[in-house]
Amino acid sequence: MANPHRTRDGAIWGAALGASSGAVLAGAPGAVVGALVVAPASALAKPGALWGRILSSTLLCALLGAALGVALDPLPVAILVGALAGALGLRVLKLALGLAVGVAVGLLVDDAALAGALTALTYRCLAAIAYRRRPLVRIMAEAVPADELRYVVPFEARTRRVGADYVEQLAQLEGGTFVRNPPDVGILASLEALNGPEFDAALVHPRIREFYEHTSRFKLSIVPEWRTWMKPAYELFKRVVAEPLGQAAIPSNIEEAQRGMVSTIDTISFAEDQIDIRGWIRTFADTGDPIYVGIYTSFRHEGRGYVSVGFPIPRSNFTATLEPRG
């Protein structure tokens, strides 16, 4: 069943994007046609659908092209849009592809908005074909032995979408015993594992310690407050990146936050009476769509304790390592 909140928000987003991009491409008639076409398309698109992401990128780059066209000719506009699109791919070859597409389109088109749109459309289609079976993120780096990277959470998503069932899938892959949201469990077994020269768990306020060691006792809510300049950027990130990935899709307004949040600690064990992996999953209460999926681990190095949180994404993850002090 379709999510009414997503359908409505998608229609509103699509109408605004279609109307504004249509206006810069073809004036008032373009605005009307854009709103009428893009609104239902955005409302009906499945989360992460490739065609939906390509459509959004194309229309957004039409707006970017129109803005850049105030000061630049179509050729440099197309080159800049191509460079931006390629740079977001995090690969030298994608950057080169974006620049090549920008030059080709810029030489053929004499309208800045159209140059931006066609550059984005052409690049996204070519990249989708050329990299359809490649990892989403792969950055050239130096190979380092695993024992030198104890702070890294070594888990990735093996599908294009992370999803709220990530820990269960990980348990099947690793051969461990999965338990969904066992009672009275926390993101850490004990804060004492973090003791060191600058941290003593005995001095932590009992309520704070309870949260870390018994997280499932707490209910979470979000009250989003955004700086004016930041909210549009996050809306774009959420629709183009976060929601398709099923990761880091936090509510962007009060109405969305009022849908409610479900917080669970899913665990994996490789031996009896011992939890080896803890995943903190936060989802929307009405749909079960993921907001955040994080894997929490702790380790010690040179007499200090650290917490590492891994946020899996396709074929990779982001790891944040925290050193407690105070």
Short mmCIF file of N, CA and C in Angstrom, two decimals, residues 162-168 179-182 185-187 215-216 218-220 246-249 260-267 277-285 288-296 310-312:
data_model
loop_
_atom_site.label_atom_id
_atom_site.label_comp_id
_atom_site.label_asym_id
_atom_site.label_seq_id
_atom_site.Cartn_x
_atom_site.Cartn_y
_atom_site.Cartn_z
N VAL A 162 19.77 0.09 2.13
CA VAL A 162 20.17 -0.47 3.41
C VAL A 162 18.97 -1.11 4.10
N GLY A 163 17.99 -0.33 4.47
CA GLY A 163 16.75 -0.87 5.01
C GLY A 163 16.79 -1.22 6.48
N ALA A 164 15.59 -1.32 7.09
CA ALA A 164 15.47 -1.57 8.52
C ALA A 164 15.81 -3.01 8.90
N ASP A 165 15.87 -3.91 7.95
CA ASP A 165 16.20 -5.32 8.24
C ASP A 165 17.68 -5.62 8.01
N TYR A 166 18.51 -4.58 8.04
CA TYR A 166 19.93 -4.75 7.74
C TYR A 166 20.60 -5.73 8.70
N VAL A 167 20.34 -5.60 10.00
CA VAL A 167 21.02 -6.44 10.99
C VAL A 167 20.63 -7.91 10.80
N GLU A 168 19.38 -8.16 10.48
CA GLU A 168 18.95 -9.54 10.23
C GLU A 168 19.68 -10.13 9.02
N VAL A 179 18.52 -11.51 17.03
CA VAL A 179 17.39 -11.25 17.91
C VAL A 179 16.92 -9.83 17.66
N ARG A 180 15.65 -9.69 17.35
CA ARG A 180 15.10 -8.36 17.08
C ARG A 180 14.64 -7.71 18.39
N ASN A 181 15.28 -6.62 18.73
CA ASN A 181 14.89 -5.78 19.86
C ASN A 181 14.69 -6.58 21.16
N PRO A 182 15.71 -7.28 21.65
CA PRO A 182 15.58 -7.99 22.92
C PRO A 182 15.34 -6.99 24.06
N VAL A 185 18.14 -3.89 26.49
CA VAL A 185 19.48 -3.94 25.91
C VAL A 185 19.88 -2.53 25.50
N GLY A 186 21.18 -2.27 25.43
CA GLY A 186 21.66 -0.95 25.06
C GLY A 186 22.61 -0.99 23.88
N ILE A 187 23.00 0.19 23.42
CA ILE A 187 23.94 0.26 22.30
C ILE A 187 25.35 -0.12 22.75
N THR A 215 19.33 1.20 26.26
CA THR A 215 18.71 2.12 25.30
C THR A 215 17.26 1.78 25.02
N SER A 216 16.92 0.50 25.04
CA SER A 216 15.56 0.09 24.69
C SER A 216 14.52 0.57 25.70
N PHE A 218 14.12 3.62 26.46
CA PHE A 218 13.80 5.00 26.12
C PHE A 218 13.01 5.09 24.81
N LYS A 219 12.16 6.10 24.74
CA LYS A 219 11.46 6.43 23.50
C LYS A 219 12.10 7.69 22.92
N LEU A 220 12.22 7.73 21.61
CA LEU A 220 12.88 8.85 20.94
C LEU A 220 11.88 9.65 20.13
N GLY A 246 17.94 4.47 2.09
CA GLY A 246 17.39 3.98 3.35
C GLY A 246 18.34 4.24 4.50
N GLN A 247 19.01 5.39 4.47
CA GLN A 247 20.01 5.73 5.48
C GLN A 247 20.07 7.25 5.63
N ALA A 248 20.10 7.73 6.88
CA ALA A 248 20.24 9.16 7.18
C ALA A 248 19.09 10.00 6.64
N ALA A 249 17.87 9.44 6.68
CA ALA A 249 16.69 10.14 6.16
C ALA A 249 15.90 10.74 7.31
N GLY A 260 5.99 9.94 14.02
CA GLY A 260 6.49 9.10 15.10
C GLY A 260 7.70 8.29 14.70
N MET A 261 8.46 7.88 15.71
CA MET A 261 9.69 7.12 15.48
C MET A 261 9.70 5.87 16.34
N VAL A 262 10.15 4.78 15.76
CA VAL A 262 10.35 3.53 16.49
C VAL A 262 11.85 3.28 16.59
N SER A 263 12.32 3.05 17.81
CA SER A 263 13.74 2.80 18.05
C SER A 263 13.91 1.37 18.54
N THR A 264 14.74 0.59 17.85
CA THR A 264 14.99 -0.79 18.26
C THR A 264 16.49 -1.06 18.28
N ILE A 265 16.89 -1.96 19.17
CA ILE A 265 18.27 -2.44 19.21
C ILE A 265 18.25 -3.89 18.76
N ASP A 266 18.71 -4.17 17.56
CA ASP A 266 18.78 -5.54 17.05
C ASP A 266 20.18 -6.09 17.32
N THR A 267 20.27 -7.36 17.66
CA THR A 267 21.56 -7.92 18.07
C THR A 267 21.92 -9.19 17.29
N ILE A 277 27.28 -8.09 18.19
CA ILE A 277 27.01 -6.96 17.30
C ILE A 277 25.69 -6.34 17.71
N ARG A 278 25.66 -5.01 17.81
CA ARG A 278 24.45 -4.29 18.17
C ARG A 278 24.14 -3.27 17.09
N GLY A 279 22.92 -3.32 16.58
CA GLY A 279 22.49 -2.36 15.57
C GLY A 279 21.35 -1.52 16.11
N TRP A 280 21.51 -0.21 16.04
CA TRP A 280 20.45 0.70 16.50
C TRP A 280 19.68 1.15 15.26
N ILE A 281 18.43 0.73 15.18
CA ILE A 281 17.59 0.99 14.01
C ILE A 281 16.51 1.98 14.40
N ARG A 282 16.41 3.08 13.67
CA ARG A 282 15.33 4.05 13.89
C ARG A 282 14.49 4.16 12.62
N THR A 283 13.19 3.96 12.78
CA THR A 283 12.28 3.94 11.63
C THR A 283 11.07 4.81 11.90
N PHE A 284 10.36 5.19 10.82
CA PHE A 284 9.09 5.89 10.97
C PHE A 284 8.04 4.92 11.47
N ALA A 285 7.23 5.38 12.44
CA ALA A 285 6.26 4.48 13.08
C ALA A 285 5.17 4.05 12.12
N GLY A 288 7.47 2.12 8.76
CA GLY A 288 8.64 1.26 8.94
C GLY A 288 9.82 1.64 8.08
N ASP A 289 9.71 2.75 7.34
CA ASP A 289 10.83 3.20 6.51
C ASP A 289 11.99 3.62 7.41
N PRO A 290 13.22 3.29 7.04
CA PRO A 290 14.36 3.58 7.91
C PRO A 290 14.70 5.07 7.95
N ILE A 291 15.10 5.52 9.13
CA ILE A 291 15.63 6.86 9.31
C ILE A 291 17.15 6.77 9.45
N TYR A 292 17.59 5.96 10.39
CA TYR A 292 19.02 5.71 10.60
C TYR A 292 19.24 4.23 10.88
N VAL A 293 20.32 3.69 10.36
CA VAL A 293 20.75 2.33 10.67
C VAL A 293 22.21 2.42 11.07
N GLY A 294 22.51 2.13 12.34
CA GLY A 294 23.88 2.24 12.82
C GLY A 294 24.32 1.00 13.57
N ILE A 295 25.57 0.58 13.36
CA ILE A 295 26.16 -0.56 14.06
C ILE A 295 27.15 0.00 15.09
N TYR A 296 26.94 -0.37 16.37
CA TYR A 296 27.72 0.19 17.48
C TYR A 296 28.71 -0.84 18.01
N GLY A 310 29.21 2.54 12.85
CA GLY A 310 29.26 2.37 11.40
C GLY A 310 27.88 2.53 10.79
N PHE A 311 27.78 3.39 9.78
CA PHE A 311 26.53 3.59 9.06
C PHE A 311 26.68 2.96 7.68
N PRO A 312 26.15 1.76 7.48
CA PRO A 312 26.36 1.05 6.21
C PRO A 312 25.68 1.73 5.04
#
